[in-house]
Structures are given as structure tokens and as C-alpha cells.
Amino acid sequence: MGGHDAGTQYQFTGMAKYFNAYTITGRRNCVLATYASLLGIALFFKLKPKKQAAVTAK
Amino acid sequence: MTVSLFDQFMSPTYLGIPLLALALTLPWIFFPSPTSRWLNNRLLTLQAWFINRFTQQILTPLSLGGHKWALILTSLMVFLITLNILGLLPYTFTPTTQLSLNLALAFPLWLATVLIGLRNQPTAALGHLLPEGTPTPLIPVLVIIETISLLIRPLALGVRLTANLTAGHLLMQLTSTAAFVLLSMMPAVAILTTILLFLLTLLEVAVAMIQAYVFVLLLSLYLQENV
């Protein structure tokens, strides 16, 4: 089954060479990319400037 | 009378002194230490046979790097099986019904397997979080799912042991209370309840041993992935 030697017969080109679901390094890169994206989304919403509600004088 | 049903799970104290340390360490006196004799007595031979056989079983699927875990896995098995079996005696406190103990065992050991994996083979350890051959659109979803399932492992280990033992003990107490109360009112039903209690006790003996084994087996499985 998928041991440490699995996925050695694939020869990808372009983006798939680094991000694929077959080679161990491809899978690792996909995992890291997912974590980085999630971190990016979290940081984006955390650092987004909050809209101040306009204070209406009565 | 819900209060009295859970009294059996209270940590034992005597005149204000907590006895949990004694409950955890006293079972050790049941295991004689090996002698320098060539042929030992029956108990020692049985003990040595069990330890050797179990260690051989648990270490067979592990690679060489995992063999240094032999001592901790076997001693954990002996510890858990002793605590579980002794807890089946009436009025005996079972430490493994306490979630704090089981999580304290599960969490550090699981964390150790994860850190060993990340330290020695980070690519493989991270790559395992994505199953091979996943269709591209499903990749982020599956990474998140696999991460959650990884993080939930220590919780599952601890809660599994706690829940199994607590539920078993509670059921035995309920059934025995029912049998006792019914004895004066409906003896025939009380006999049936007693038969049920007997079968339940047999089940609990099996569960006590199996749950200890499952705990250690799953830990060795997590180790296999990472070592």
C-alpha cells in the first residue's frame, strides 16, 4: 500500500510537479499550501480595519 | 438517588488524605521481580511469558526505530490491564474511570509519536495528511478533515477507555441494585437479573482486558506511521 516508495513512477510537469496528490513531496506541499491559505484567510480577517459606525449627534 | 450511583467513581480519600497515589502504585506488588534462577516459579514464568509474548506481538509491525518504545508500551499494557481487572473487585476504586488519568496517559504519548514523526521524517509525516490519489478539488477539504482526525486522536484514546470502564461499572451497579431490591418483591425476576449480572460481569472482564489492549495497540499504530 502507499509506503514511502509510492508515487515514484509519476513524472509531472508545471504546477503539478510541486502540488499533486501522488508523490509524497506533492502531498506535503498541498498540505502546507492548505495550512498557509487558512492562516492567510485568518490573518486577513483579523487585520482587516473595522468600519467605524458614524456617530450621529442628536 | 443519582448521587449514590456515582460515588463509586470518587477518588478515594482517607481522613482527608488522597489515596490515588496508593491506588496507582500498590498493584505493582502483584508482580514479582525476576530472580537469578534459571527456572523460576510458576507465577514468574507466566509473567515472563506474557511480557515476552506481548512485546513480540506489539513490536512485530514496528520498524527498528520504534523498538525503543518496547518498554513503555509493554509496561503501559501491564499497568492498564492490572488497574482494569482489579477494579472489577467489589468496592475497589478503578483509576482508569477517571478521564484525567486516561487523558494524561494518552495525550503525551500521542504527542510524542507526532513530534517524532515531524522530527525524523517531516515530509512523510505531513504528506500522510493527504490520502494518495485524492481528486484535486477535494484536496483542501481532505487536508482539513485529516488534520482534525489527527488532533482528535488523544481525546478519542482517553475518552474510549474512560467511557468503556465507567459505563461497565455503572451498569453492574445498577443491575446488582435492581437484583437486590427485586429479591424480596419478585424472586423470579431477581434470579433473571442475577443471571444478567453474571453475564455482564463476564463481559466486563473481557472489556477490561480488551480496552487496555486497544489503547496500547492504537498507540503503536500511531507510532508505526511516524517512525
Tab-separated table of C-alpha atoms in Angstrom:
chain	number	residue	atom	x	y	z
A	1	MET	CA	0.000	0.000	0.000
A	2	GLY	CA	1.110	3.632	0.000
A	3	GLY	CA	4.508	3.217	1.637
A	4	HIS	CA	7.451	5.559	1.404
A	5	ASP	CA	8.202	4.428	-2.179
A	6	ALA	CA	4.747	5.013	-3.615
A	7	GLY	CA	4.324	7.662	-6.295
A	8	THR	CA	7.808	7.393	-7.717
A	9	GLN	CA	6.611	6.387	-11.163
A	10	TYR	CA	4.844	9.686	-11.832
A	11	GLN	CA	6.512	12.423	-13.879
A	12	PHE	CA	4.605	15.641	-13.557
A	13	THR	CA	5.316	18.953	-15.238
A	14	GLY	CA	4.479	22.518	-14.319
A	15	MET	CA	2.462	23.200	-11.151
A	16	ALA	CA	1.604	19.535	-10.774
A	17	LYS	CA	5.295	18.816	-10.250
A	18	TYR	CA	5.089	20.519	-6.879
A	19	PHE	CA	1.429	20.190	-5.954
A	20	ASN	CA	-0.073	16.781	-6.655
A	21	ALA	CA	-1.793	14.090	-4.652
A	22	TYR	CA	0.526	11.238	-5.686
A	23	THR	CA	4.139	11.851	-4.702
A	24	ILE	CA	4.976	12.298	-1.029
A	25	THR	CA	6.514	15.718	-1.614
A	26	GLY	CA	3.497	16.754	-3.705
A	27	ARG	CA	1.169	15.729	-0.889
A	28	ARG	CA	3.317	17.534	1.644
A	29	ASN	CA	3.271	20.699	-0.431
A	30	CYS	CA	-0.521	20.513	-0.799
A	31	VAL	CA	-0.865	20.165	2.976
A	32	LEU	CA	1.468	23.098	3.607
A	33	ALA	CA	-0.319	25.196	0.975
A	34	THR	CA	-3.694	24.461	2.623
A	35	TYR	CA	-2.341	25.449	6.045
A	36	ALA	CA	-0.779	28.614	4.592
A	37	SER	CA	-4.066	29.559	2.884
A	38	LEU	CA	-6.047	29.039	6.086
A	39	LEU	CA	-3.510	31.111	8.012
A	40	GLY	CA	-3.699	33.793	5.330
A	41	ILE	CA	-7.508	33.922	5.487
A	42	ALA	CA	-7.436	34.093	9.301
A	43	LEU	CA	-4.842	36.873	9.282
A	44	PHE	CA	-6.770	38.758	6.623
A	45	PHE	CA	-9.917	38.877	8.719
A	46	LYS	CA	-8.019	39.618	11.895
A	47	LEU	CA	-6.042	42.523	10.469
A	48	LYS	CA	-8.888	43.929	8.369
A	49	PRO	CA	-9.646	47.505	9.542
A	50	LYS	CA	-13.043	47.625	11.217
A	51	LYS	CA	-15.523	50.126	9.782
A	52	GLN	CA	-16.345	52.717	12.445
A	53	ALA	CA	-20.061	53.476	12.656
A	54	ALA	CA	-20.663	57.189	12.124
A	55	VAL	CA	-21.630	58.864	15.395
A	56	THR	CA	-24.837	60.879	14.827
A	57	ALA	CA	-25.119	63.881	17.112
A	58	LYS	CA	-28.637	64.348	18.480
B	1	MET	CA	-30.755	8.644	44.209
B	2	THR	CA	-28.418	9.726	41.422
B	3	VAL	CA	-25.793	10.914	43.898
B	4	SER	CA	-25.041	7.446	45.269
B	5	LEU	CA	-24.685	5.881	41.824
B	6	PHE	CA	-21.571	7.893	41.043
B	7	ASP	CA	-19.988	7.634	44.496
B	8	GLN	CA	-18.036	4.599	43.296
B	9	PHE	CA	-16.093	6.837	40.906
B	10	MET	CA	-14.993	9.334	43.532
B	11	SER	CA	-11.264	9.491	44.100
B	12	PRO	CA	-10.587	7.652	47.364
B	13	THR	CA	-9.579	9.677	50.399
B	14	TYR	CA	-8.970	8.613	53.997
B	15	LEU	CA	-9.302	11.242	56.708
B	16	GLY	CA	-8.675	13.881	54.071
B	17	ILE	CA	-5.574	12.207	52.648
B	18	PRO	CA	-5.957	11.414	48.944
B	19	LEU	CA	-5.224	7.770	48.242
B	20	LEU	CA	-4.965	7.987	44.472
B	21	ALA	CA	-1.180	7.580	44.546
B	22	LEU	CA	-1.604	4.352	46.502
B	23	ALA	CA	-4.324	3.154	44.129
B	24	LEU	CA	-1.940	3.644	41.221
B	25	THR	CA	1.229	2.181	42.762
B	26	LEU	CA	0.059	-0.656	45.037
B	27	PRO	CA	-0.865	-3.013	42.126
B	28	TRP	CA	2.885	-3.156	41.481
B	29	ILE	CA	3.303	-5.548	44.438
B	30	PHE	CA	1.400	-8.195	42.486
B	31	PHE	CA	4.265	-8.575	40.054
B	32	PRO	CA	7.332	-10.388	41.445
B	33	SER	CA	10.682	-9.260	40.118
B	34	PRO	CA	12.736	-11.739	38.084
B	35	THR	CA	15.275	-13.808	40.019
B	36	SER	CA	18.701	-15.005	39.005
B	37	ARG	CA	17.433	-18.587	38.895
B	38	TRP	CA	17.474	-20.486	35.643
B	39	LEU	CA	13.998	-21.903	36.252
B	40	ASN	CA	11.559	-19.716	38.137
B	41	ASN	CA	8.318	-20.478	39.894
B	42	ARG	CA	5.000	-20.710	38.064
B	43	LEU	CA	3.902	-17.128	38.620
B	44	LEU	CA	7.172	-15.672	37.441
B	45	THR	CA	7.275	-17.954	34.396
B	46	LEU	CA	3.740	-16.931	33.476
B	47	GLN	CA	4.546	-13.264	33.942
B	48	ALA	CA	7.687	-13.509	31.814
B	49	TRP	CA	5.824	-15.459	29.131
B	50	PHE	CA	3.097	-12.832	28.978
B	51	ILE	CA	5.526	-9.909	28.823
B	52	ASN	CA	7.673	-11.545	26.140
B	53	ARG	CA	4.704	-12.649	24.056
B	54	PHE	CA	3.015	-9.266	24.266
B	55	THR	CA	6.193	-7.353	23.421
B	56	GLN	CA	6.773	-9.624	20.432
B	57	GLN	CA	3.157	-9.045	19.276
B	58	ILE	CA	3.260	-5.291	19.594
B	59	LEU	CA	6.712	-4.803	18.090
B	60	THR	CA	6.335	-7.056	15.022
B	61	PRO	CA	4.750	-4.369	12.792
B	62	LEU	CA	7.078	-1.651	14.079
B	63	SER	CA	10.295	-0.734	12.293
B	64	LEU	CA	13.595	-0.702	14.192
B	65	GLY	CA	13.217	2.909	15.275
B	66	GLY	CA	10.043	2.017	17.106
B	67	HIS	CA	11.641	-0.770	19.121
B	68	LYS	CA	12.860	1.637	21.751
B	69	TRP	CA	9.185	2.006	22.665
B	70	ALA	CA	9.043	-1.648	23.794
B	71	LEU	CA	9.415	-0.887	27.495
B	72	ILE	CA	6.849	1.885	27.659
B	73	LEU	CA	4.246	0.049	25.574
B	74	THR	CA	4.508	-3.221	27.490
B	75	SER	CA	4.578	-1.560	30.901
B	76	LEU	CA	1.587	0.587	29.893
B	77	MET	CA	-0.294	-2.564	28.896
B	78	VAL	CA	0.511	-4.323	32.191
B	79	PHE	CA	-0.436	-1.179	34.123
B	80	LEU	CA	-3.787	-0.709	32.384
B	81	ILE	CA	-4.795	-4.356	32.441
B	82	THR	CA	-3.981	-4.597	36.152
B	83	LEU	CA	-5.924	-1.456	37.046
B	84	ASN	CA	-8.911	-2.540	34.972
B	85	ILE	CA	-9.072	-6.104	36.290
B	86	LEU	CA	-8.533	-5.112	39.935
B	87	GLY	CA	-11.276	-2.519	39.575
B	88	LEU	CA	-13.786	-5.294	38.968
B	89	LEU	CA	-13.486	-6.392	42.600
B	90	PRO	CA	-16.342	-5.021	44.713
B	91	TYR	CA	-15.691	-1.710	46.442
B	92	THR	CA	-12.399	-1.271	44.577
B	93	PHE	CA	-11.618	2.065	43.006
B	94	THR	CA	-10.714	1.929	39.295
B	95	PRO	CA	-8.299	4.733	38.427
B	96	THR	CA	-8.945	4.290	34.712
B	97	THR	CA	-12.518	5.517	35.140
B	98	GLN	CA	-11.030	8.960	35.676
B	99	LEU	CA	-10.789	10.939	32.437
B	100	SER	CA	-7.905	12.928	33.918
B	101	LEU	CA	-5.754	9.806	34.198
B	102	ASN	CA	-6.594	8.489	30.751
B	103	LEU	CA	-6.014	11.816	29.041
B	104	ALA	CA	-2.775	12.213	30.999
B	105	LEU	CA	-1.652	8.884	29.540
B	106	ALA	CA	-2.993	9.379	26.026
B	107	PHE	CA	-2.072	12.984	25.304
B	108	PRO	CA	1.695	12.951	25.962
B	109	LEU	CA	2.204	9.585	24.295
B	110	TRP	CA	0.254	10.628	21.196
B	111	LEU	CA	2.096	13.948	21.092
B	112	ALA	CA	5.387	12.073	21.317
B	113	THR	CA	4.507	9.989	18.245
B	114	VAL	CA	3.556	13.104	16.284
B	115	LEU	CA	6.692	15.017	17.267
B	116	ILE	CA	8.906	12.027	16.479
B	117	GLY	CA	7.332	11.853	13.045
B	118	LEU	CA	7.766	15.564	12.402
B	119	ARG	CA	11.349	15.491	13.650
B	120	ASN	CA	12.638	12.394	11.845
B	121	GLN	CA	10.607	12.343	8.639
B	122	PRO	CA	8.727	15.665	8.278
B	123	THR	CA	7.850	15.176	4.605
B	124	ALA	CA	6.281	11.772	5.183
B	125	ALA	CA	4.559	12.919	8.372
B	126	LEU	CA	2.973	15.913	6.636
B	127	GLY	CA	2.333	14.007	3.414
B	128	HIS	CA	0.252	11.432	5.283
B	129	LEU	CA	-2.292	14.156	5.989
B	130	LEU	CA	-3.430	13.899	2.371
B	131	PRO	CA	-4.519	10.464	1.132
B	132	GLU	CA	-2.843	9.371	-2.082
B	133	GLY	CA	-4.835	9.907	-5.256
B	134	THR	CA	-7.250	12.499	-3.899
B	135	PRO	CA	-9.075	14.403	-6.656
B	136	THR	CA	-7.751	17.968	-6.885
B	137	PRO	CA	-10.964	19.840	-5.863
B	138	LEU	CA	-11.158	17.746	-2.685
B	139	ILE	CA	-7.582	18.389	-1.548
B	140	PRO	CA	-8.192	21.311	0.876
B	141	VAL	CA	-11.267	19.637	2.358
B	142	LEU	CA	-9.442	16.394	2.940
B	143	VAL	CA	-6.401	18.092	4.453
B	144	ILE	CA	-8.665	19.811	6.972
B	145	ILE	CA	-10.523	16.576	7.717
B	146	GLU	CA	-7.324	14.590	8.184
B	147	THR	CA	-5.859	17.281	10.438
B	148	ILE	CA	-8.960	17.270	12.618
B	149	SER	CA	-8.879	13.468	12.812
B	150	LEU	CA	-5.229	13.626	13.839
B	151	LEU	CA	-5.900	16.175	16.557
B	152	ILE	CA	-8.861	14.239	17.903
B	153	ARG	CA	-6.845	11.045	18.446
B	154	PRO	CA	-5.686	11.689	22.045
B	155	LEU	CA	-9.209	12.695	23.015
B	156	ALA	CA	-10.589	9.517	21.468
B	157	LEU	CA	-7.985	7.361	23.206
B	158	GLY	CA	-8.695	8.826	26.630
B	159	VAL	CA	-12.455	9.014	26.337
B	160	ARG	CA	-12.734	5.493	24.902
B	161	LEU	CA	-11.067	3.942	27.911
B	162	THR	CA	-12.934	6.146	30.393
B	163	ALA	CA	-16.342	5.623	28.833
B	164	ASN	CA	-15.992	1.862	28.460
B	165	LEU	CA	-14.950	1.319	32.040
B	166	THR	CA	-17.299	3.855	33.598
B	167	ALA	CA	-20.289	2.531	31.652
B	168	GLY	CA	-19.471	-1.052	32.603
B	169	HIS	CA	-19.107	-0.304	36.282
B	170	LEU	CA	-22.265	1.783	36.306
B	171	LEU	CA	-24.244	-0.969	34.597
B	172	MET	CA	-23.012	-3.533	37.082
B	173	GLN	CA	-24.013	-1.329	39.984
B	174	LEU	CA	-27.465	-0.674	38.505
B	175	THR	CA	-28.107	-4.343	37.746
B	176	SER	CA	-26.945	-5.509	41.164
B	177	THR	CA	-29.086	-2.865	42.894
B	178	ALA	CA	-32.066	-4.000	40.836
B	179	ALA	CA	-31.449	-7.675	41.633
B	180	PHE	CA	-31.104	-6.913	45.336
B	181	VAL	CA	-34.280	-4.827	45.506
B	182	LEU	CA	-36.283	-7.337	43.454
B	183	LEU	CA	-35.221	-10.269	45.652
B	184	SER	CA	-37.902	-9.532	48.233
B	185	MET	CA	-40.613	-8.490	45.772
B	186	MET	CA	-40.270	-10.739	42.703
B	187	PRO	CA	-37.704	-13.514	43.287
B	188	ALA	CA	-38.063	-14.987	39.791
B	189	VAL	CA	-37.243	-11.663	38.137
B	190	ALA	CA	-34.419	-11.225	40.641
B	191	ILE	CA	-32.910	-14.540	39.508
B	192	LEU	CA	-33.088	-13.417	35.881
B	193	THR	CA	-31.448	-10.138	36.836
B	194	THR	CA	-28.728	-12.041	38.664
B	195	ILE	CA	-28.061	-14.147	35.563
B	196	LEU	CA	-27.836	-10.904	33.582
B	197	LEU	CA	-25.428	-9.529	36.178
B	198	PHE	CA	-23.274	-12.638	35.896
B	199	LEU	CA	-23.096	-12.332	32.098
B	200	LEU	CA	-22.391	-8.627	32.437
B	201	THR	CA	-19.512	-9.339	34.810
B	202	LEU	CA	-18.006	-11.751	32.289
B	203	LEU	CA	-18.347	-9.055	29.633
B	204	GLU	CA	-16.675	-6.532	31.898
B	205	VAL	CA	-13.706	-8.826	32.472
B	206	ALA	CA	-13.318	-9.107	28.704
B	207	VAL	CA	-13.797	-5.364	28.177
B	208	ALA	CA	-11.230	-4.584	30.875
B	209	MET	CA	-8.571	-6.566	29.035
B	210	ILE	CA	-9.611	-5.572	25.535
B	211	GLN	CA	-9.730	-1.838	26.241
B	212	ALA	CA	-6.244	-1.910	27.750
B	213	TYR	CA	-5.043	-3.744	24.660
B	214	VAL	CA	-6.811	-1.376	22.247
B	215	PHE	CA	-5.235	1.633	23.965
B	216	VAL	CA	-1.724	0.283	23.546
B	217	LEU	CA	-2.390	-1.088	20.073
B	218	LEU	CA	-3.633	2.243	18.747
B	219	LEU	CA	-0.600	3.991	20.207
B	220	SER	CA	1.680	1.509	18.460
B	221	LEU	CA	-0.269	2.128	15.244
B	222	TYR	CA	0.238	5.884	15.539
B	223	LEU	CA	3.901	5.161	16.162
B	224	GLN	CA	4.157	2.970	13.057
B	225	GLU	CA	3.034	5.850	10.875
B	226	ASN	CA	5.644	8.152	12.303
B	227	VAL	CA	8.743	6.091	12.972
